[in-house]
Amino acid sequence: MEAIILVGGLGTRLRPLTHTIPKPLLPLANIPMVERMIRNLPEVFDTAILAVNYGLKDMKKYFEERDVGKKVIIVPEDKPLGTGGAMRNCIDHVTGTTAVFNGDVVSSIDLNKMLEQHTKTKAKGTLALWEVNDPSRFGVVEYKNGEILQFQEKPERGTELSNLINAGTYLLEPEILEMIPPNQKISIERDIYPKVAGKGLHGFPFEGHFIDSGTPESYLEANFKSIGNNGTAAHTGASIRGSVLIHKNARLEHCIIGPNAIIGPNVNLEKCVIRNSVILSDVKGHGSVIENSIIGPEIKFKEDSKRSLISPKGQITF
Ligand code: GTP
């Protein structure tokens, strides 16, 4: 079975980081988000199809050099085709029921369970649904007896049909992909799903966590969530506080790391305090307190960079 991963967006909300690294190759707990997604696919999905526009060269190079445990097919788009157009562009590689993911979603969804439901209900499509307190910024669904009956885009407070939103993970039969006009910019959410609502489109609400890691704040949150049970309990040269991940090639001296910190490969830090931050690869730093930040890659910083470090190579400070 195939899983299509949509990884072609510009990632504008994560600029300047995405000027040098396309969003799907940005690490979550030291593993690029797209690789993490491929490795987390249930065994039944033996092929990952990557729908790529922005970042094509980097993505090709990355997967040429690595074995990620599944067959990877990269399908390029000459121009951005939107979420629906990008899926349609992959149709030649699809052999049946297909999973589709927004490449920046980090969630606790049980795909095997979702697939079981999709098969049992004989749905044309099943959409993962996530419950939010305030759905006014999202696409909301009307959901009854397992079926999605209609969609509502960014409803005013008090008018929402439910608190369930589209969580960017789908199981689709080929007939849905065939409904998408080829070579056109099409949004699956706005242009296609509303046409299938009430006609075999099912929902799969799930609990746990759901993070769209496309903003600096949510990228940090997704990183800390991805540490899971793989955290670093102790490290020479650092005093560890709370949940922390330190790459084995990082060198630390007289540092306080955490809570919530990820230190990437070839990082070299001396006399630093790192809290609630992600330090990407090849960063060198001395005598600074870094908090609520994403630093790197290849940044150098010195004394008193607290909250104000600016770098052209892709660092964001809130
Ligand atoms: P922003 O520019 O920050 O909004 O990020 P983005 O470009 O990734 O857009 P968004 O987060 O809304 O996209 C959701 C998912 O769809 C992401 O995984 C994108 O990579 C993907 N995506 C969005 N547009 C396209 C497209 O035109 N082609 C492909 N292949 N993927 C897309």
Short mmCIF file of C-alpha atoms and ligand atoms in Angstrom, two decimals, residues 4-15 18 23-24 33 37 50-54 59 75-77 79-87 89-90 101-105 168 185-186 189 212-215, ligand 1:
data_model
loop_
_atom_site.label_atom_id
_atom_site.label_comp_id
_atom_site.label_asym_id
_atom_site.label_seq_id
_atom_site.Cartn_x
_atom_site.Cartn_y
_atom_site.Cartn_z
CA ILE A 4 1.29 10.03 -0.12
CA ILE A 5 3.03 12.69 1.97
CA LEU A 6 2.39 16.29 0.94
CA VAL A 7 5.72 18.01 1.32
CA GLY A 8 5.67 20.67 -1.37
CA GLY A 9 4.68 23.81 0.52
CA LEU A 10 6.90 26.89 0.88
CA GLY A 11 6.82 26.81 4.67
CA THR A 12 6.59 30.61 4.79
CA ARG A 13 5.65 30.66 8.47
CA LEU A 14 8.96 29.04 9.36
CA ARG A 15 11.12 31.51 7.45
CA THR A 18 13.00 27.32 5.43
CA LYS A 23 10.30 22.37 6.03
CA PRO A 24 10.04 18.54 5.56
CA MET A 33 10.07 15.47 9.92
CA MET A 37 6.73 10.30 9.24
CA LEU A 50 6.51 12.35 -1.61
CA ALA A 51 4.66 15.11 -3.49
CA VAL A 52 7.31 17.81 -3.81
CA ASN A 53 7.51 21.28 -5.28
CA TYR A 54 9.63 23.62 -3.14
CA MET A 59 14.75 16.18 -0.93
CA VAL A 75 6.96 13.01 -7.49
CA PRO A 76 7.92 16.53 -8.58
CA GLU A 77 5.51 19.34 -9.47
CA LYS A 79 4.42 24.51 -10.19
CA PRO A 80 2.63 24.24 -6.82
CA LEU A 81 -0.60 22.31 -7.41
CA GLY A 82 -2.16 22.76 -3.96
CA THR A 83 -3.03 19.82 -1.71
CA GLY A 84 -5.52 18.19 -4.15
CA GLY A 85 -3.52 18.82 -7.34
CA ALA A 86 -0.42 17.39 -5.66
CA MET A 87 -2.28 14.17 -4.71
CA ASN A 89 -0.15 14.21 -9.61
CA CYS A 90 0.81 11.00 -7.74
CA PHE A 101 -0.68 13.10 5.13
CA ASN A 102 0.08 16.76 5.47
CA GLY A 103 3.82 16.48 5.96
CA ASP A 104 3.98 18.77 8.97
CA VAL A 105 1.44 17.04 11.20
CA GLY A 168 -4.72 16.52 7.73
CA LYS A 185 -4.13 23.98 -8.60
CA ILE A 186 -6.79 22.30 -6.44
CA GLU A 189 -10.18 20.51 1.53
CA ASP A 212 0.61 21.22 12.95
CA SER A 213 4.30 22.03 13.27
CA GLY A 214 4.24 24.86 10.71
CA THR A 215 4.81 27.87 13.02
P1 GTP B 1 3.12 27.92 5.03
O1 GTP B 1 3.68 28.58 3.80
O2 GTP B 1 3.88 28.32 6.25
O3 GTP B 1 1.62 28.06 5.18
O4 GTP B 1 3.40 26.34 4.94
P2 GTP B 1 3.06 25.31 3.78
O5 GTP B 1 3.54 25.86 2.48
O6 GTP B 1 3.64 24.00 4.16
O7 GTP B 1 1.48 25.26 3.74
P3 GTP B 1 0.50 24.40 4.65
O8 GTP B 1 1.11 24.22 5.99
O9 GTP B 1 -0.85 25.00 4.57
O10 GTP B 1 0.45 23.02 3.86
C1 GTP B 1 -0.04 21.84 4.42
C2 GTP B 1 0.72 20.67 3.84
O11 GTP B 1 0.48 20.57 2.43
C3 GTP B 1 2.22 20.82 4.02
O12 GTP B 1 2.70 19.53 4.32
C4 GTP B 1 2.71 21.32 2.68
O13 GTP B 1 4.02 20.86 2.40
C5 GTP B 1 1.71 20.70 1.71
N1 GTP B 1 1.43 21.55 0.55
C6 GTP B 1 0.81 22.75 0.53
N2 GTP B 1 0.71 23.20 -0.72
C7 GTP B 1 1.29 22.26 -1.52
C8 GTP B 1 1.51 22.15 -2.93
O14 GTP B 1 1.17 23.03 -3.74
N3 GTP B 1 2.14 21.02 -3.37
C9 GTP B 1 2.55 20.04 -2.53
N4 GTP B 1 3.15 18.97 -3.04
N5 GTP B 1 2.35 20.10 -1.20
C10 GTP B 1 1.74 21.20 -0.71
#
